[in-house]
Amino acid sequence: MEYIVINGQNPLKGSISISGAKNAAVAILPAAIASGGVCVIDNLPQIEDVCNLVAAMESMGAKCKFENPDTLVVDTSKITGHTLDDKLAKNTRASYYFMGALLGRFKYADVPLPGGCDLGSRPIDYHLKGFAALGATCIQEHGVVKLRAEKLRGANIYLDCPSVGATINIMIAAVFAEGTTTIENAAKEPHIVDTANFLNKIGAKIGGAGTGTIRIVGVPALGGGEYTVIPDPIETGTYMIAAAITGGDVTVENIIPKHMDSLTAKLREMGCTISEGGDWIRVQGASALRPCEVKTAYYPGFPTDLQPQMATLLCRAQGTSTITENIFEHRYRYIGELKRLGAQLKVEGRMAVTKGFCEFTGARVIASDLRAGAALVIAGLCAKGQTVIGGVSHLDRGYERFEEKFRSLGADITRIQRDS
Ligand code: EPU
């Protein structure tokens, strides 16, 4: 078993380069299955989710070769299978994007229901309704989604809520639908735009990505091409919050500052000093943090994927703060573990309320999902004494070399192996 050990209270200082965006990379890789050519995908984060998807692509006959640790050359001209193995699908939630890619290109897909972080029920009904609107039959048998179509036809699809997964999945399939598809109430997250840009680079005709209405004009086939994944806004935000909680001075580099507007605004409200340039943001902590209210929302609102990290920071503010989780019903599961470190907050329905400034003290805790793990690391960095975090595999799924990166900023953080 692996554990992360943190001896807290070192203010983080220095600069850090941000990796490629996990949630863009995990959409672009399955989308490459739809290409039928050779794609060179650069700035991939070195994380378990990417390794798992590459293994899944290889299992379907894609030829994958890393030119360097973050550049993958993938040839999908000879796909031999349209069925994804159960274990490979359960390793990562993004395996659901193989549905759109295989259905679009081959009109045939057998993809098991996905795994991923346990944040509530996480249905995929909007994805399936979208595929059906394009003309596919969708049958669910023994936990496998079976999609078949003679051909796909463009349709007007309205999403009940702007689901990231459904928007991307339908967009990938619709690339091959005859005529024009319109996705209304589409998600606007940066990784939607990035996936659309990748697909357009290899021959798709997608307009409006990043707005609530996406229009896709179908094409018969895609080709290959080179593409660079955008920087990760959630990794960026995690380091920004870590800088704030340790009273540090950190510059996050190789980023898109605009993607961070909702977090930057909140950190300023709390008293941090933030400056930014073309591709960097500097966060200087405050001697006393002010409380504030945070509500998660679809982009450009405050991201749910930074909610656990932000709640941890709010525990250090001088006064009561509230955080409201509007996207996932069970994204407060980390709070029990955070309380072991001294957090004082209680959950009332969708809202978590902090009591005011708390002193974190080191303890043994377990990460229950990816961002829960990030929140525990952040608490450990400002805690008095030693924090030992289990469930490290969750962090490895989504953060590249995080101990190394935190260490380069002055944190006392190591990974150890031990039996229990
Ligand atoms: N929803 C449905 N039906 C659907 C799809 C979604 O009811 O068919 C609901 C969900 O239950 C949820 C809401 O709609 O309440 C939004 O879900 P969404 O589909 O947007 O989320 P997702 O595609 O499952 C992606 C990210 C998550 C991120 C969310 C929200 C990937 C692989 N995952 O999940 O990332 O939290 O969007 O931004 O891109 C993470 O990185 O830690 C992570 C969990």
Short mmCIF file of C-alpha atoms and ligand atoms in Angstrom, two decimals:
data_model
loop_
_atom_site.label_atom_id
_atom_site.label_comp_id
_atom_site.label_asym_id
_atom_site.label_seq_id
_atom_site.Cartn_x
_atom_site.Cartn_y
_atom_site.Cartn_z
CA MET A 1 0.00 0.00 0.00
CA GLU A 2 1.20 3.50 -0.82
CA TYR A 3 0.73 6.52 1.41
CA ILE A 4 1.51 10.20 1.14
CA VAL A 5 3.26 11.62 4.20
CA ILE A 6 3.22 15.37 4.76
CA ASN A 7 4.95 17.33 7.51
CA GLY A 8 2.92 20.51 7.31
CA GLN A 9 3.26 24.26 7.76
CA ASN A 10 5.89 25.07 5.12
CA PRO A 11 4.70 28.10 3.12
CA LEU A 12 4.84 27.15 -0.57
CA LYS A 13 7.13 29.36 -2.61
CA GLY A 14 8.33 29.40 -6.21
CA SER A 15 6.87 28.57 -9.58
CA ILE A 16 5.29 25.49 -11.03
CA SER A 17 4.47 24.42 -14.57
CA ILE A 18 0.96 23.03 -15.08
CA SER A 19 0.36 19.82 -17.05
CA GLY A 20 -2.17 19.12 -19.78
CA ALA A 21 -5.84 19.10 -18.75
CA LYS A 22 -7.05 15.70 -17.55
CA ASN A 23 -10.65 16.19 -18.62
CA ALA A 24 -9.61 17.38 -22.09
CA ALA A 25 -7.06 14.59 -22.57
CA VAL A 26 -9.54 11.90 -21.50
CA ALA A 27 -11.99 13.10 -24.16
CA ILE A 28 -9.45 13.66 -26.94
CA LEU A 29 -7.91 10.18 -26.63
CA PRO A 30 -11.19 8.31 -27.21
CA ALA A 31 -12.08 10.86 -29.91
CA ALA A 32 -8.87 9.82 -31.69
CA ILE A 33 -10.44 6.36 -32.16
CA ALA A 34 -12.87 8.13 -34.50
CA SER A 35 -10.03 9.57 -36.58
CA GLY A 36 -8.98 6.59 -38.69
CA GLY A 37 -5.62 8.27 -39.27
CA VAL A 38 -2.45 9.05 -37.34
CA CYS A 39 -2.83 11.63 -34.56
CA VAL A 40 0.01 13.17 -32.58
CA ILE A 41 -1.38 14.36 -29.27
CA ASP A 42 0.91 16.58 -27.25
CA ASN A 43 0.84 17.92 -23.67
CA LEU A 44 -0.91 14.83 -22.33
CA PRO A 45 -0.74 14.71 -18.54
CA GLN A 46 1.22 11.74 -17.16
CA ILE A 47 -1.63 10.34 -15.07
CA GLU A 48 -3.28 6.96 -14.57
CA ASP A 49 -6.45 7.96 -16.44
CA VAL A 50 -4.39 8.58 -19.58
CA CYS A 51 -2.52 5.24 -19.18
CA ASN A 52 -5.85 3.44 -18.75
CA LEU A 53 -7.34 5.00 -21.87
CA VAL A 54 -4.25 4.22 -23.93
CA ALA A 55 -4.52 0.59 -22.78
CA ALA A 56 -8.20 0.63 -23.80
CA MET A 57 -7.33 2.04 -27.23
CA GLU A 58 -4.64 -0.60 -27.73
CA SER A 59 -7.13 -3.32 -26.78
CA MET A 60 -9.23 -2.18 -29.75
CA GLY A 61 -6.33 -2.36 -32.18
CA ALA A 62 -4.99 1.23 -32.05
CA LYS A 63 -1.21 1.48 -32.36
CA CYS A 64 -0.01 3.79 -29.60
CA LYS A 65 3.54 5.00 -29.00
CA PHE A 66 4.74 7.70 -26.64
CA GLU A 67 7.29 9.85 -28.50
CA ASN A 68 8.14 11.41 -25.16
CA PRO A 69 6.27 11.17 -21.82
CA ASP A 70 3.59 13.66 -22.84
CA THR A 71 3.35 13.11 -26.61
CA LEU A 72 1.40 10.17 -27.96
CA VAL A 73 1.43 9.04 -31.58
CA VAL A 74 -1.71 7.01 -32.20
CA ASP A 75 -2.66 5.25 -35.40
CA THR A 76 -6.32 4.24 -35.43
CA SER A 77 -6.49 3.19 -39.07
CA LYS A 78 -6.85 -0.50 -38.18
CA ILE A 79 -9.32 -0.77 -35.34
CA THR A 80 -10.06 -4.46 -34.85
CA GLY A 81 -12.67 -4.40 -32.08
CA HIS A 82 -15.69 -2.31 -31.24
CA THR A 83 -16.13 -3.75 -27.80
CA LEU A 84 -14.49 -2.39 -24.68
CA ASP A 85 -13.39 -4.74 -21.93
CA ASP A 86 -15.28 -4.39 -18.63
CA LYS A 87 -12.18 -3.84 -16.49
CA LEU A 88 -10.75 -1.20 -18.84
CA ALA A 89 -14.10 0.63 -18.86
CA LYS A 90 -14.39 0.62 -15.08
CA ASN A 91 -10.88 2.06 -14.62
CA THR A 92 -11.96 5.49 -15.80
CA ARG A 93 -15.20 7.35 -16.22
CA ALA A 94 -14.07 8.80 -19.54
CA SER A 95 -14.33 5.34 -21.10
CA TYR A 96 -17.90 6.44 -21.92
CA TYR A 97 -16.45 8.57 -24.74
CA PHE A 98 -15.68 5.36 -26.65
CA MET A 99 -19.46 5.10 -27.13
CA GLY A 100 -19.61 8.28 -29.22
CA ALA A 101 -16.35 7.52 -31.06
CA LEU A 102 -17.18 3.90 -32.00
CA LEU A 103 -20.83 4.62 -32.78
CA GLY A 104 -19.85 7.56 -34.99
CA ARG A 105 -17.16 5.81 -36.99
CA PHE A 106 -18.40 2.19 -37.04
CA LYS A 107 -22.13 2.53 -36.14
CA TYR A 108 -21.49 -0.25 -33.64
CA ALA A 109 -20.27 -0.10 -30.03
CA ASP A 110 -20.39 -2.31 -26.96
CA VAL A 111 -19.14 -0.30 -24.02
CA PRO A 112 -19.64 -1.25 -20.37
CA LEU A 113 -21.03 1.40 -18.02
CA PRO A 114 -18.13 3.55 -16.82
CA GLY A 115 -16.37 3.71 -13.44
CA GLY A 116 -14.78 6.86 -12.01
CA CYS A 117 -15.14 8.89 -8.82
CA ASP A 118 -18.17 8.02 -6.69
CA LEU A 119 -19.93 11.39 -6.51
CA GLY A 120 -23.53 10.16 -6.57
CA SER A 121 -25.61 8.27 -9.10
CA ARG A 122 -23.96 9.84 -12.22
CA PRO A 123 -26.39 8.52 -14.85
CA ILE A 124 -25.63 8.68 -18.59
CA ASP A 125 -29.22 8.98 -19.81
CA TYR A 126 -28.55 12.26 -21.69
CA HIS A 127 -25.74 10.58 -23.64
CA LEU A 128 -28.04 7.73 -24.66
CA LYS A 129 -30.96 10.03 -25.52
CA GLY A 130 -28.60 11.99 -27.76
CA PHE A 131 -27.37 8.85 -29.56
CA ALA A 132 -31.00 7.73 -30.02
CA ALA A 133 -31.88 11.14 -31.50
CA LEU A 134 -29.09 10.60 -34.05
CA GLY A 135 -30.75 7.33 -35.06
CA ALA A 136 -28.96 4.71 -32.95
CA THR A 137 -30.64 1.94 -31.02
CA CYS A 138 -29.36 1.80 -27.46
CA ILE A 139 -29.79 -1.35 -25.41
CA GLN A 140 -28.36 -1.87 -21.95
CA GLU A 141 -27.66 -5.54 -21.14
CA HIS A 142 -25.62 -6.98 -18.27
CA GLY A 143 -24.05 -3.57 -17.58
CA VAL A 144 -23.00 -3.07 -21.21
CA VAL A 145 -24.36 -0.30 -23.43
CA LYS A 146 -24.93 -1.70 -26.93
CA LEU A 147 -25.25 0.90 -29.67
CA ARG A 148 -26.16 0.10 -33.27
CA ALA A 149 -27.12 2.20 -36.30
CA GLU A 150 -27.46 1.79 -40.05
CA LYS A 151 -26.48 5.40 -40.35
CA LEU A 152 -26.62 8.49 -38.15
CA ARG A 153 -28.72 11.52 -39.08
CA GLY A 154 -28.29 15.07 -37.79
CA ALA A 155 -30.84 16.13 -35.15
CA ASN A 156 -31.70 18.95 -32.77
CA ILE A 157 -30.79 17.76 -29.30
CA TYR A 158 -31.67 19.65 -26.14
CA LEU A 159 -29.83 18.64 -22.97
CA ASP A 160 -31.85 18.84 -19.75
CA CYS A 161 -28.72 20.18 -18.08
CA PRO A 162 -25.38 21.18 -19.59
CA SER A 163 -23.64 17.85 -18.96
CA VAL A 164 -19.97 17.84 -19.90
CA GLY A 165 -19.94 14.13 -20.72
CA ALA A 166 -23.14 14.16 -22.78
CA THR A 167 -22.08 17.26 -24.75
CA ILE A 168 -18.73 15.73 -25.73
CA ASN A 169 -20.08 12.24 -26.41
CA ILE A 170 -22.92 13.45 -28.63
CA MET A 171 -20.57 15.88 -30.39
CA ILE A 172 -18.12 13.08 -31.27
CA ALA A 173 -20.87 10.80 -32.64
CA ALA A 174 -22.57 13.66 -34.52
CA VAL A 175 -19.36 14.39 -36.45
CA PHE A 176 -20.38 11.43 -38.63
CA ALA A 177 -24.14 12.13 -38.80
CA GLU A 178 -25.58 13.07 -42.18
CA GLY A 179 -26.68 16.73 -42.14
CA THR A 180 -26.50 19.14 -39.21
CA THR A 181 -26.77 18.37 -35.51
CA THR A 182 -27.49 21.08 -32.97
CA ILE A 183 -26.80 20.55 -29.27
CA GLU A 184 -28.77 23.07 -27.22
CA ASN A 185 -27.99 23.83 -23.56
CA ALA A 186 -24.53 22.42 -24.25
CA ALA A 187 -21.80 22.52 -21.61
CA LYS A 188 -19.25 25.33 -22.08
CA GLU A 189 -16.24 24.02 -20.13
CA PRO A 190 -12.78 24.63 -21.66
CA HIS A 191 -12.41 20.90 -22.39
CA ILE A 192 -15.52 21.02 -24.61
CA VAL A 193 -13.80 23.66 -26.71
CA ASP A 194 -10.53 21.71 -26.67
CA THR A 195 -12.19 18.48 -27.85
CA ALA A 196 -14.04 20.37 -30.61
CA ASN A 197 -10.77 22.04 -31.68
CA PHE A 198 -9.07 18.63 -31.87
CA LEU A 199 -11.91 17.16 -33.94
CA ASN A 200 -11.90 20.20 -36.24
CA LYS A 201 -8.12 19.84 -36.67
CA ILE A 202 -8.64 16.31 -38.02
CA GLY A 203 -11.49 17.25 -40.34
CA ALA A 204 -14.71 17.76 -38.35
CA LYS A 205 -16.99 20.78 -38.84
CA ILE A 206 -18.01 21.91 -35.36
CA GLY A 207 -19.04 25.48 -34.55
CA GLY A 208 -20.16 27.18 -31.35
CA ALA A 209 -18.18 25.08 -28.86
CA GLY A 210 -17.86 27.13 -25.68
CA THR A 211 -21.38 28.54 -26.12
CA GLY A 212 -24.72 26.97 -25.20
CA THR A 213 -25.42 25.98 -28.83
CA ILE A 214 -23.04 23.70 -30.72
CA ARG A 215 -23.59 23.01 -34.43
CA ILE A 216 -21.99 20.01 -36.08
CA VAL A 217 -22.10 19.50 -39.84
CA GLY A 218 -21.53 15.81 -40.50
CA VAL A 219 -18.56 14.56 -42.52
CA PRO A 220 -18.05 11.05 -43.93
CA ALA A 221 -14.64 10.48 -42.36
CA LEU A 222 -11.87 12.13 -40.36
CA GLY A 223 -8.13 12.15 -40.97
CA GLY A 224 -5.10 12.53 -38.73
CA GLY A 225 -3.28 15.57 -37.35
CA GLU A 226 -1.28 17.08 -34.54
CA TYR A 227 -2.88 18.61 -31.47
CA THR A 228 -1.74 20.13 -28.17
CA VAL A 229 -4.00 19.69 -25.12
CA ILE A 230 -4.81 22.82 -23.06
CA PRO A 231 -3.38 23.26 -19.55
CA ASP A 232 -5.37 21.81 -16.65
CA PRO A 233 -7.56 24.41 -14.88
CA ILE A 234 -8.22 22.11 -11.92
CA GLU A 235 -4.55 21.30 -11.35
CA THR A 236 -3.90 25.05 -11.63
CA GLY A 237 -6.60 25.80 -9.07
CA THR A 238 -5.34 23.13 -6.70
CA TYR A 239 -1.87 24.75 -6.58
CA MET A 240 -3.41 28.24 -6.27
CA ILE A 241 -5.44 27.14 -3.24
CA ALA A 242 -2.41 25.33 -1.76
CA ALA A 243 -0.44 28.59 -2.07
CA ALA A 244 -3.23 30.51 -0.32
CA ILE A 245 -3.68 28.06 2.56
CA THR A 246 0.04 27.93 3.39
CA GLY A 247 0.40 31.73 3.23
CA GLY A 248 2.83 31.18 0.38
CA ASP A 249 3.84 32.93 -2.83
CA VAL A 250 3.43 30.73 -5.90
CA THR A 251 3.37 31.42 -9.62
CA VAL A 252 1.50 28.84 -11.71
CA GLU A 253 2.87 28.86 -15.24
CA ASN A 254 1.84 27.64 -18.72
CA ILE A 255 -1.82 28.20 -17.95
CA ILE A 256 -4.80 30.09 -19.39
CA PRO A 257 -5.66 32.72 -16.70
CA LYS A 258 -9.15 33.31 -18.14
CA HIS A 259 -10.10 29.73 -17.22
CA MET A 260 -9.39 30.60 -13.58
CA ASP A 261 -11.61 33.71 -13.27
CA SER A 262 -14.11 32.20 -10.81
CA LEU A 263 -11.35 31.03 -8.44
CA THR A 264 -9.25 34.18 -8.82
CA ALA A 265 -12.28 36.29 -7.84
CA LYS A 266 -12.87 34.21 -4.69
CA LEU A 267 -9.21 34.23 -3.62
CA ARG A 268 -9.14 38.01 -4.01
CA GLU A 269 -12.35 38.29 -1.97
CA MET A 270 -10.62 36.26 0.75
CA GLY A 271 -7.72 38.71 0.83
CA CYS A 272 -5.05 37.00 -1.29
CA THR A 273 -3.01 39.10 -3.69
CA ILE A 274 -3.31 37.83 -7.24
CA SER A 275 -1.44 39.07 -10.27
CA GLU A 276 -1.56 37.58 -13.74
CA GLY A 277 0.08 37.76 -17.15
CA GLY A 278 -0.48 36.10 -20.52
CA ASP A 279 0.10 32.53 -19.30
CA TRP A 280 0.68 32.76 -15.56
CA ILE A 281 -0.98 33.68 -12.25
CA ARG A 282 0.84 34.58 -9.04
CA VAL A 283 -0.91 33.91 -5.71
CA GLN A 284 0.35 35.53 -2.52
CA GLY A 285 -1.36 34.38 0.66
CA ALA A 286 -2.96 36.76 3.18
CA SER A 287 -2.04 37.02 6.88
CA ALA A 288 -5.76 36.59 7.70
CA LEU A 289 -8.22 35.11 5.23
CA ARG A 290 -11.71 36.59 4.99
CA PRO A 291 -14.76 34.27 4.82
CA CYS A 292 -16.89 34.09 1.70
CA GLU A 293 -19.70 32.24 -0.05
CA VAL A 294 -18.98 29.80 -2.86
CA LYS A 295 -21.54 28.11 -5.11
CA THR A 296 -20.50 25.51 -7.65
CA ALA A 297 -21.95 25.93 -11.13
CA TYR A 298 -21.36 24.98 -14.73
CA TYR A 299 -18.55 26.89 -16.47
CA PRO A 300 -17.86 29.81 -16.22
CA GLY A 301 -19.16 29.31 -12.66
CA PHE A 302 -17.06 27.96 -9.80
CA PRO A 303 -16.07 24.36 -10.72
CA THR A 304 -17.31 21.46 -8.64
CA ASP A 305 -13.87 19.90 -9.16
CA LEU A 306 -12.37 22.62 -6.93
CA GLN A 307 -15.12 22.48 -4.29
CA PRO A 308 -13.34 20.13 -1.82
CA GLN A 309 -10.06 22.09 -2.08
CA MET A 310 -11.90 25.41 -1.63
CA ALA A 311 -13.91 24.13 1.34
CA THR A 312 -10.58 23.22 2.97
CA LEU A 313 -9.31 26.75 2.43
CA LEU A 314 -12.55 28.26 3.79
CA CYS A 315 -11.95 26.35 7.05
CA ARG A 316 -9.01 28.72 7.58
CA ALA A 317 -10.99 31.95 7.13
CA GLN A 318 -11.72 34.27 10.07
CA GLY A 319 -15.48 33.73 10.20
CA THR A 320 -18.26 31.57 8.83
CA SER A 321 -18.24 30.67 5.14
CA THR A 322 -20.69 28.64 3.09
CA ILE A 323 -20.16 26.42 0.10
CA THR A 324 -23.05 25.11 -1.98
CA GLU A 325 -22.57 22.06 -4.23
CA ASN A 326 -24.98 22.31 -7.14
CA ILE A 327 -23.60 19.67 -9.54
CA PHE A 328 -23.13 16.38 -7.62
CA GLU A 329 -25.31 15.31 -4.70
CA HIS A 330 -22.58 13.32 -2.91
CA ARG A 331 -19.53 15.46 -3.20
CA TYR A 332 -19.13 16.01 0.55
CA ARG A 333 -17.88 12.52 1.35
CA TYR A 334 -14.40 13.90 2.05
CA ILE A 335 -15.65 15.99 4.97
CA GLY A 336 -15.50 13.13 7.49
CA GLU A 337 -11.78 12.69 6.75
CA LEU A 338 -11.17 16.45 6.73
CA LYS A 339 -12.68 16.58 10.23
CA ARG A 340 -10.04 14.11 11.42
CA LEU A 341 -7.54 16.84 10.55
CA GLY A 342 -9.52 19.36 12.62
CA ALA A 343 -11.90 20.90 10.09
CA GLN A 344 -15.00 22.40 11.61
CA LEU A 345 -17.79 22.30 9.10
CA LYS A 346 -21.20 20.77 8.86
CA VAL A 347 -23.31 19.82 5.89
CA GLU A 348 -26.93 20.93 5.60
CA GLY A 349 -28.39 19.52 2.37
CA ARG A 350 -26.36 20.90 -0.52
CA MET A 351 -24.60 23.44 1.69
CA ALA A 352 -21.52 23.05 3.87
CA VAL A 353 -21.01 25.69 6.57
CA THR A 354 -17.64 26.36 8.21
CA LYS A 355 -17.45 27.47 11.81
CA GLY A 356 -14.57 29.86 11.36
CA PHE A 357 -10.81 29.59 11.62
CA CYS A 358 -9.62 26.08 12.51
CA GLU A 359 -6.18 24.76 13.31
CA PHE A 360 -5.49 21.64 11.21
CA THR A 361 -3.47 18.96 13.01
CA GLY A 362 -1.90 15.94 11.29
CA ALA A 363 -3.67 12.57 11.34
CA ARG A 364 -4.11 9.41 9.25
CA VAL A 365 -6.78 9.86 6.59
CA ILE A 366 -8.03 8.18 3.42
CA ALA A 367 -8.82 9.84 0.09
CA SER A 368 -12.22 8.66 -1.17
CA ASP A 369 -11.88 10.18 -4.64
CA LEU A 370 -9.55 12.34 -6.72
CA ARG A 371 -10.47 15.83 -5.52
CA ALA A 372 -11.11 14.56 -1.98
CA GLY A 373 -7.46 13.47 -2.08
CA ALA A 374 -6.41 16.94 -3.25
CA ALA A 375 -8.34 18.53 -0.36
CA LEU A 376 -6.59 16.27 2.17
CA VAL A 377 -3.16 17.11 0.69
CA ILE A 378 -3.99 20.82 0.95
CA ALA A 379 -5.11 20.44 4.58
CA GLY A 380 -1.98 18.38 5.34
CA LEU A 381 0.24 21.11 3.88
CA CYS A 382 -0.96 23.62 6.47
CA ALA A 383 -1.51 21.14 9.35
CA LYS A 384 0.62 21.06 12.46
CA GLY A 385 2.55 17.77 12.58
CA GLN A 386 2.37 14.78 10.27
CA THR A 387 -0.51 13.80 7.96
CA VAL A 388 -0.57 10.35 6.36
CA ILE A 389 -2.95 9.96 3.40
CA GLY A 390 -4.11 6.61 2.01
CA GLY A 391 -6.07 6.04 -1.20
CA VAL A 392 -3.18 7.50 -3.21
CA SER A 393 -4.33 5.77 -6.41
CA HIS A 394 -7.15 8.32 -6.63
CA LEU A 395 -4.60 11.16 -6.75
CA ASP A 396 -2.48 9.33 -9.32
CA ARG A 397 -5.51 9.11 -11.61
CA GLY A 398 -5.61 12.87 -12.05
CA TYR A 399 -2.50 14.72 -10.81
CA GLU A 400 0.84 14.39 -12.57
CA ARG A 401 3.88 13.92 -10.27
CA PHE A 402 2.14 15.86 -7.52
CA GLU A 403 4.55 15.07 -4.67
CA GLU A 404 7.49 16.14 -6.85
CA LYS A 405 5.70 19.35 -7.85
CA PHE A 406 4.73 20.22 -4.26
CA ARG A 407 8.27 19.40 -3.08
CA SER A 408 9.69 21.81 -5.66
CA LEU A 409 7.61 24.52 -3.94
CA GLY A 410 9.13 23.68 -0.54
CA ALA A 411 6.56 21.21 0.82
CA ASP A 412 7.77 18.32 2.99
CA ILE A 413 5.83 15.59 1.18
CA THR A 414 6.89 12.02 0.36
CA ARG A 415 5.35 8.79 -0.85
CA ILE A 416 5.99 5.68 1.18
CA GLN A 417 5.12 1.99 0.82
CA ARG A 418 3.99 0.04 3.83
CA ASP A 419 1.76 -2.89 4.68
CA SER A 420 -1.06 -1.03 6.45
N1 EPU B 1 -26.23 14.00 -15.51
C1 EPU B 1 -27.39 13.29 -15.70
N2 EPU B 1 -27.50 12.50 -16.81
C2 EPU B 1 -26.51 12.40 -17.74
C3 EPU B 1 -25.31 13.12 -17.54
C4 EPU B 1 -25.21 13.92 -16.41
O1 EPU B 1 -28.31 13.34 -14.89
O2 EPU B 1 -26.67 11.68 -18.73
C5 EPU B 1 -26.09 14.84 -14.32
C6 EPU B 1 -25.02 14.32 -13.37
O3 EPU B 1 -25.54 13.37 -12.47
C7 EPU B 1 -24.56 15.58 -12.68
C8 EPU B 1 -24.67 16.63 -13.77
O4 EPU B 1 -25.57 16.10 -14.73
O5 EPU B 1 -25.41 15.91 -11.63
C9 EPU B 1 -23.39 17.00 -14.45
O6 EPU B 1 -22.68 15.85 -14.87
P1 EPU B 1 -21.67 15.89 -16.09
O7 EPU B 1 -22.20 14.96 -17.13
O8 EPU B 1 -21.39 17.29 -16.48
O9 EPU B 1 -20.37 15.27 -15.45
P2 EPU B 1 -19.47 14.11 -15.99
O10 EPU B 1 -19.35 14.15 -17.48
O11 EPU B 1 -19.87 12.83 -15.35
C10 EPU B 1 -17.29 15.57 -15.95
C11 EPU B 1 -15.92 15.42 -15.39
C12 EPU B 1 -15.98 15.54 -13.88
C13 EPU B 1 -16.59 16.89 -13.52
C14 EPU B 1 -17.96 17.06 -14.19
C15 EPU B 1 -18.57 18.44 -13.97
C16 EPU B 1 -14.81 14.00 -16.95
C17 EPU B 1 -14.30 12.66 -17.29
N3 EPU B 1 -15.39 14.14 -15.77
O12 EPU B 1 -18.07 14.50 -15.38
O13 EPU B 1 -14.64 15.51 -13.43
O14 EPU B 1 -16.75 16.95 -12.11
O15 EPU B 1 -17.83 16.85 -15.61
O16 EPU B 1 -17.72 19.44 -14.44
O17 EPU B 1 -14.65 14.94 -17.72
C18 EPU B 1 -12.94 15.29 -11.81
O18 EPU B 1 -12.13 15.65 -12.68
O19 EPU B 1 -12.62 15.19 -10.59
C19 EPU B 1 -14.30 14.97 -12.21
C20 EPU B 1 -15.12 14.28 -11.43
#
